[in-house]
Structure formats: C-alpha cells, structure tokens
C-alpha cells in the first residue's frame, strides 16, 4: 500500500472541508486556534511513518488522551475497572450529566467525560501521578521527549470547568471516586492539555495496531485487551456520533475537541488526522471526512 500517495489524494479531496465547522469555544484557550489547518499521519506496524499537510504541527490532544489513560489502567488493573464504568455508547454529548443520576454514578463508558474522570481517578490511585504517568508513556511511545502539557490550556479548562466539576462531585456522591475531586480534576485537565502532532499521536497509538505491543516490543496490553480498547473506541470514541462514524469510516476512532482523531486498523496501522473545525458533536469535520475518504479509497476497514 502506497500510504503517502493515498494521504496526498485524501488531502486533495477534503480541501473544501478544511476550515468548516467551529473551533471549540467553551475552552477559551482553544478558541484562538487558526481553523484553516489540516494534517494526517499513518504509522504502519512495521514502523513506516507517512504524513501530509500540517502533520507535524502540535495541537491539544484533549479527549484523545482518554484512549491512553484507559490503556494504562487496563494494563495495571485489568477487568476490575469495569465495575466502576460501563462500556456502552451513551447516545449523549460527551459532557452530559443526565445519565449519571439514572445510572447511579456509573458512567456509560470511559470516553465520555464522566467515564474518563473515573479512569484518571484510578490511574491516580495506581501511580500517584496520573498525568505525569500519561505524559511519560506518550513521550516514550512517540519517541518525542519534548512533548509537554500546555499550562494555559489546563488553566483555561480549570477556569471553565464547572460541568466537569459537577460530574466529578456527582460521582463522588455515589462513592465512585477514590481521590479528592480537585485532584482528579487537576490531573484530568492536565492530561487533556498535552500537545502532540499527528505524527506523535499515530506513533504513540501504534500499540493498538500491534495488538498491545509497545514501541520497544514489550507488552502493554494482552491481545484481547487491545481488542477491547479498539472495540470501545469504535462504539463510544466519537460520543453521540459513534454510529455515524462507524458507518462512514468503519474503524475504531477517538476524537478530541482540539480537532484531532486517532483511528486504528488492527494488524496494519494507526492513523491520526487533525483539523480544528468541529461539528456540533465535537468531532473534526475535515478529520472525519479524511478518514472516510481514506477507508473508501483503500478499502481498508475492520468490516
Ligand atoms: N477537556 C475537554 C473537556 O473536558 C475534553 C472534551 C473532548 O475533547 N471531547 O470538556
């Protein structure tokens, strides 16, 4: 497969969509990002790295971080985490509060904000420093020691974090947090503020295409656990658009409101696409279109 040629064709085909949608407004530090940007990277299981456009420009990973924290918790804790968080699509926006009360403080899945807070809470208990554990992992897997948090983005999220604070307090009331709410929120906001490029993210997510094997060949996840993370990405990774994403793209994918999306073709490659304009569900307009084009042009998907 000539991934480079495919990427260039995809970039040409989605050009009209670049700049469409809205850059995330509810985090003021993200609202100033220039919308007319687009990058896409593919890293194959043999280590080949390919990219097009702004694929080496760092952006805010936001909810893409939830994929990695889930993997880090599964690696340490196994199945136990599923007593505290479900694995069903929510059909609701990523920051919705309503289901939590009906479902007694157990979030639907680890990729909506409530579920991600539970995962960060558990990672904090297991490691003593959830956000640093995540950053260290991302640096190692991407081979980029310069990756870091963006303190301005973390502060902006904290200043505008009432919904996430409400979710966390609500779960604490149901005894579904082990650490104090302010500490869980702090680590969650730091994890969302990490800045990475498409290249970095595709490299860091390569273990999902390699059935759980890390960059150095050691095992992070059992083969079945890597399958589980990919399955939850497919069904829940793009929130209340997960059905449409599966229909159009046909791959496990995880989006973030920074405009990035990672996607996985197990056994073959990990992709990352970035373009800041979001649709009303918080997924990158040009990003979803590019993944749609990629799987259509190549015929590669999990179906
Ligand atoms: N940090 C964002 C939030 O908590 C992440 C949301 C997202 O990327 N979907 O609202």
mmCIF file with all atom_site columns, C-alpha atoms in Angstrom, residues 29-135:
data_model
loop_
_atom_site.group_PDB
_atom_site.id
_atom_site.type_symbol
_atom_site.label_atom_id
_atom_site.label_alt_id
_atom_site.label_comp_id
_atom_site.label_asym_id
_atom_site.label_entity_id
_atom_site.label_seq_id
_atom_site.pdbx_PDB_ins_code
_atom_site.Cartn_x
_atom_site.Cartn_y
_atom_site.Cartn_z
_atom_site.occupancy
_atom_site.B_iso_or_equiv
_atom_site.pdbx_formal_charge
_atom_site.auth_seq_id
_atom_site.auth_comp_id
_atom_site.auth_asym_id
_atom_site.auth_atom_id
_atom_site.pdbx_PDB_model_num
ATOM 1   C CA . UNK A 1 29  ? -7.521  28.872 25.136 1.00 0.00 ? 29  UNK A CA 1
ATOM 2   C CA . UNK A 1 30  ? -8.624  26.663 22.209 1.00 0.00 ? 30  UNK A CA 1
ATOM 3   C CA . UNK A 1 31  ? -10.917 29.269 20.622 1.00 0.00 ? 31  UNK A CA 1
ATOM 4   C CA . UNK A 1 32  ? -7.952  31.185 19.165 1.00 0.00 ? 32  UNK A CA 1
ATOM 5   C CA . UNK A 1 33  ? -6.551  28.236 17.145 1.00 0.00 ? 33  UNK A CA 1
ATOM 6   C CA . UNK A 1 34  ? -6.468  29.021 13.394 1.00 0.00 ? 34  UNK A CA 1
ATOM 7   C CA . UNK A 1 35  ? -9.138  26.841 11.728 1.00 0.00 ? 35  UNK A CA 1
ATOM 8   C CA . UNK A 1 36  ? -7.518  26.526 8.281  1.00 0.00 ? 36  UNK A CA 1
ATOM 9   C CA . UNK A 1 37  ? -5.148  23.713 9.232  1.00 0.00 ? 37  UNK A CA 1
ATOM 10  C CA . UNK A 1 38  ? -5.131  20.058 8.242  1.00 0.00 ? 38  UNK A CA 1
ATOM 11  C CA . UNK A 1 39  ? -2.679  17.246 8.794  1.00 0.00 ? 39  UNK A CA 1
ATOM 12  C CA . UNK A 1 40  ? -2.781  13.481 8.628  1.00 0.00 ? 40  UNK A CA 1
ATOM 13  C CA . UNK A 1 41  ? -0.308  10.725 9.517  1.00 0.00 ? 41  UNK A CA 1
ATOM 14  C CA . UNK A 1 42  ? -0.156  6.969  9.098  1.00 0.00 ? 42  UNK A CA 1
ATOM 15  C CA . UNK A 1 43  ? 2.260   4.780  11.028 1.00 0.00 ? 43  UNK A CA 1
ATOM 16  C CA . UNK A 1 44  ? 2.281   1.157  9.959  1.00 0.00 ? 44  UNK A CA 1
ATOM 17  C CA . UNK A 1 45  ? 3.077   -1.817 12.172 1.00 0.00 ? 45  UNK A CA 1
ATOM 18  C CA . UNK A 1 46  ? 6.495   -2.203 10.561 1.00 0.00 ? 46  UNK A CA 1
ATOM 19  C CA . UNK A 1 47  ? 7.369   1.349  11.657 1.00 0.00 ? 47  UNK A CA 1
ATOM 20  C CA . UNK A 1 48  ? 6.875   3.196  8.355  1.00 0.00 ? 48  UNK A CA 1
ATOM 21  C CA . UNK A 1 49  ? 5.830   6.812  9.019  1.00 0.00 ? 49  UNK A CA 1
ATOM 22  C CA . UNK A 1 50  ? 3.906   8.858  6.443  1.00 0.00 ? 50  UNK A CA 1
ATOM 23  C CA . UNK A 1 51  ? 2.297   12.281 6.642  1.00 0.00 ? 51  UNK A CA 1
ATOM 24  C CA . UNK A 1 52  ? 0.685   15.092 4.735  1.00 0.00 ? 52  UNK A CA 1
ATOM 25  C CA . UNK A 1 53  ? -0.085  18.777 5.387  1.00 0.00 ? 53  UNK A CA 1
ATOM 26  C CA . UNK A 1 54  ? 0.295   20.038 8.975  1.00 0.00 ? 54  UNK A CA 1
ATOM 27  C CA . UNK A 1 55  ? 1.053   16.570 10.286 1.00 0.00 ? 55  UNK A CA 1
ATOM 28  C CA . UNK A 1 56  ? 3.983   17.739 12.407 1.00 0.00 ? 56  UNK A CA 1
ATOM 29  C CA . UNK A 1 57  ? 2.206   20.726 14.000 1.00 0.00 ? 57  UNK A CA 1
ATOM 30  C CA . UNK A 1 58  ? 1.368   20.147 17.691 1.00 0.00 ? 58  UNK A CA 1
ATOM 31  C CA . UNK A 1 59  ? -2.238  20.593 18.834 1.00 0.00 ? 59  UNK A CA 1
ATOM 32  C CA . UNK A 1 60  ? -4.224  19.995 22.009 1.00 0.00 ? 60  UNK A CA 1
ATOM 33  C CA . UNK A 1 61  ? -4.971  16.276 22.286 1.00 0.00 ? 61  UNK A CA 1
ATOM 34  C CA . UNK A 1 62  ? -7.977  16.786 24.605 1.00 0.00 ? 62  UNK A CA 1
ATOM 35  C CA . UNK A 1 63  ? -10.144 13.658 24.699 1.00 0.00 ? 63  UNK A CA 1
ATOM 36  C CA . UNK A 1 64  ? -7.756  11.583 22.611 1.00 0.00 ? 64  UNK A CA 1
ATOM 37  C CA . UNK A 1 65  ? -5.851  11.294 25.909 1.00 0.00 ? 65  UNK A CA 1
ATOM 38  C CA . UNK A 1 66  ? -8.736  9.154  27.211 1.00 0.00 ? 66  UNK A CA 1
ATOM 39  C CA . UNK A 1 67  ? -7.639  6.276  24.961 1.00 0.00 ? 67  UNK A CA 1
ATOM 40  C CA . UNK A 1 68  ? -4.215  6.220  26.541 1.00 0.00 ? 68  UNK A CA 1
ATOM 41  C CA . UNK A 1 69  ? -5.355  6.558  30.161 1.00 0.00 ? 69  UNK A CA 1
ATOM 42  C CA . UNK A 1 70  ? -7.793  3.680  29.612 1.00 0.00 ? 70  UNK A CA 1
ATOM 43  C CA . UNK A 1 71  ? -4.983  1.521  28.220 1.00 0.00 ? 71  UNK A CA 1
ATOM 44  C CA . UNK A 1 72  ? -2.701  2.424  31.136 1.00 0.00 ? 72  UNK A CA 1
ATOM 45  C CA . UNK A 1 73  ? -5.368  1.480  33.679 1.00 0.00 ? 73  UNK A CA 1
ATOM 46  C CA . UNK A 1 74  ? -6.281  -1.772 31.906 1.00 0.00 ? 74  UNK A CA 1
ATOM 47  C CA . UNK A 1 75  ? -2.593  -2.670 31.782 1.00 0.00 ? 75  UNK A CA 1
ATOM 48  C CA . UNK A 1 76  ? -2.280  -2.294 35.560 1.00 0.00 ? 76  UNK A CA 1
ATOM 49  C CA . UNK A 1 77  ? -5.729  -3.227 36.807 1.00 0.00 ? 77  UNK A CA 1
ATOM 50  C CA . UNK A 1 78  ? -7.358  -5.456 34.198 1.00 0.00 ? 78  UNK A CA 1
ATOM 51  C CA . UNK A 1 79  ? -11.089 -6.115 34.244 1.00 0.00 ? 79  UNK A CA 1
ATOM 52  C CA . UNK A 1 80  ? -11.686 -4.551 37.670 1.00 0.00 ? 80  UNK A CA 1
ATOM 53  C CA . UNK A 1 81  ? -12.239 -1.099 36.211 1.00 0.00 ? 81  UNK A CA 1
ATOM 54  C CA . UNK A 1 82  ? -15.475 -2.223 34.528 1.00 0.00 ? 82  UNK A CA 1
ATOM 55  C CA . UNK A 1 83  ? -17.184 -2.319 37.911 1.00 0.00 ? 83  UNK A CA 1
ATOM 56  C CA . UNK A 1 84  ? -16.893 1.471  38.016 1.00 0.00 ? 84  UNK A CA 1
ATOM 57  C CA . UNK A 1 85  ? -17.501 2.418  34.378 1.00 0.00 ? 85  UNK A CA 1
ATOM 58  C CA . UNK A 1 86  ? -19.598 0.836  31.626 1.00 0.00 ? 86  UNK A CA 1
ATOM 59  C CA . UNK A 1 87  ? -18.797 0.166  28.001 1.00 0.00 ? 87  UNK A CA 1
ATOM 60  C CA . UNK A 1 88  ? -21.989 1.093  26.203 1.00 0.00 ? 88  UNK A CA 1
ATOM 61  C CA . UNK A 1 89  ? -22.406 4.056  23.856 1.00 0.00 ? 89  UNK A CA 1
ATOM 62  C CA . UNK A 1 90  ? -24.048 6.941  25.685 1.00 0.00 ? 90  UNK A CA 1
ATOM 63  C CA . UNK A 1 91  ? -26.004 8.479  22.813 1.00 0.00 ? 91  UNK A CA 1
ATOM 64  C CA . UNK A 1 92  ? -25.474 11.749 24.696 1.00 0.00 ? 92  UNK A CA 1
ATOM 65  C CA . UNK A 1 93  ? -22.969 14.603 24.402 1.00 0.00 ? 93  UNK A CA 1
ATOM 66  C CA . UNK A 1 94  ? -19.551 13.954 25.941 1.00 0.00 ? 94  UNK A CA 1
ATOM 67  C CA . UNK A 1 95  ? -20.141 16.315 28.861 1.00 0.00 ? 95  UNK A CA 1
ATOM 68  C CA . UNK A 1 96  ? -23.749 15.354 29.595 1.00 0.00 ? 96  UNK A CA 1
ATOM 69  C CA . UNK A 1 97  ? -24.894 14.947 33.198 1.00 0.00 ? 97  UNK A CA 1
ATOM 70  C CA . UNK A 1 98  ? -28.319 13.350 32.792 1.00 0.00 ? 98  UNK A CA 1
ATOM 71  C CA . UNK A 1 99  ? -27.450 9.647  32.530 1.00 0.00 ? 99  UNK A CA 1
ATOM 72  C CA . UNK A 1 100 ? -25.283 9.705  35.625 1.00 0.00 ? 100 UNK A CA 1
ATOM 73  C CA . UNK A 1 101 ? -28.180 10.107 38.015 1.00 0.00 ? 101 UNK A CA 1
ATOM 74  C CA . UNK A 1 102 ? -30.350 7.470  36.377 1.00 0.00 ? 102 UNK A CA 1
ATOM 75  C CA . UNK A 1 103 ? -27.404 5.092  36.405 1.00 0.00 ? 103 UNK A CA 1
ATOM 76  C CA . UNK A 1 104 ? -26.276 5.709  39.994 1.00 0.00 ? 104 UNK A CA 1
ATOM 77  C CA . UNK A 1 105 ? -22.983 7.448  39.314 1.00 0.00 ? 105 UNK A CA 1
ATOM 78  C CA . UNK A 1 106 ? -21.624 4.756  36.949 1.00 0.00 ? 106 UNK A CA 1
ATOM 79  C CA . UNK A 1 107 ? -20.694 6.468  33.651 1.00 0.00 ? 107 UNK A CA 1
ATOM 80  C CA . UNK A 1 108 ? -21.746 4.757  30.439 1.00 0.00 ? 108 UNK A CA 1
ATOM 81  C CA . UNK A 1 109 ? -18.223 4.436  29.044 1.00 0.00 ? 109 UNK A CA 1
ATOM 82  C CA . UNK A 1 110 ? -14.613 5.589  29.588 1.00 0.00 ? 110 UNK A CA 1
ATOM 83  C CA . UNK A 1 111 ? -14.662 8.102  26.717 1.00 0.00 ? 111 UNK A CA 1
ATOM 84  C CA . UNK A 1 112 ? -17.380 10.480 27.868 1.00 0.00 ? 112 UNK A CA 1
ATOM 85  C CA . UNK A 1 113 ? -16.025 12.965 30.398 1.00 0.00 ? 113 UNK A CA 1
ATOM 86  C CA . UNK A 1 114 ? -17.557 11.264 33.443 1.00 0.00 ? 114 UNK A CA 1
ATOM 87  C CA . UNK A 1 115 ? -16.017 7.921  32.482 1.00 0.00 ? 115 UNK A CA 1
ATOM 88  C CA . UNK A 1 116 ? -12.660 9.492  31.752 1.00 0.00 ? 116 UNK A CA 1
ATOM 89  C CA . UNK A 1 117 ? -12.666 11.102 35.198 1.00 0.00 ? 117 UNK A CA 1
ATOM 90  C CA . UNK A 1 118 ? -13.142 7.643  36.748 1.00 0.00 ? 118 UNK A CA 1
ATOM 91  C CA . UNK A 1 119 ? -10.220 6.314  34.693 1.00 0.00 ? 119 UNK A CA 1
ATOM 92  C CA . UNK A 1 120 ? -7.980  9.230  35.681 1.00 0.00 ? 120 UNK A CA 1
ATOM 93  C CA . UNK A 1 121 ? -9.001  8.717  39.307 1.00 0.00 ? 121 UNK A CA 1
ATOM 94  C CA . UNK A 1 122 ? -7.976  5.060  39.108 1.00 0.00 ? 122 UNK A CA 1
ATOM 95  C CA . UNK A 1 123 ? -4.698  5.880  37.355 1.00 0.00 ? 123 UNK A CA 1
ATOM 96  C CA . UNK A 1 124 ? -4.011  8.400  40.111 1.00 0.00 ? 124 UNK A CA 1
ATOM 97  C CA . UNK A 1 125 ? -4.562  5.705  42.778 1.00 0.00 ? 125 UNK A CA 1
ATOM 98  C CA . UNK A 1 126 ? -2.397  3.209  40.912 1.00 0.00 ? 126 UNK A CA 1
ATOM 99  C CA . UNK A 1 127 ? 0.536   5.512  40.127 1.00 0.00 ? 127 UNK A CA 1
ATOM 100 C CA . UNK A 1 128 ? 0.349   8.505  42.480 1.00 0.00 ? 128 UNK A CA 1
ATOM 101 C CA . UNK A 1 129 ? 0.606   10.847 39.480 1.00 0.00 ? 129 UNK A CA 1
ATOM 102 C CA . UNK A 1 130 ? -1.830  10.150 36.666 1.00 0.00 ? 130 UNK A CA 1
ATOM 103 C CA . UNK A 1 131 ? -0.943  12.997 34.304 1.00 0.00 ? 131 UNK A CA 1
ATOM 104 C CA . UNK A 1 132 ? 2.839   12.506 34.572 1.00 0.00 ? 132 UNK A CA 1
ATOM 105 C CA . UNK A 1 133 ? 2.433   8.756  34.012 1.00 0.00 ? 133 UNK A CA 1
ATOM 106 C CA . UNK A 1 134 ? 0.480   9.528  30.852 1.00 0.00 ? 134 UNK A CA 1
ATOM 107 C CA . UNK A 1 135 ? 2.998   12.114 29.607 1.00 0.00 ? 135 UNK A CA 1
#
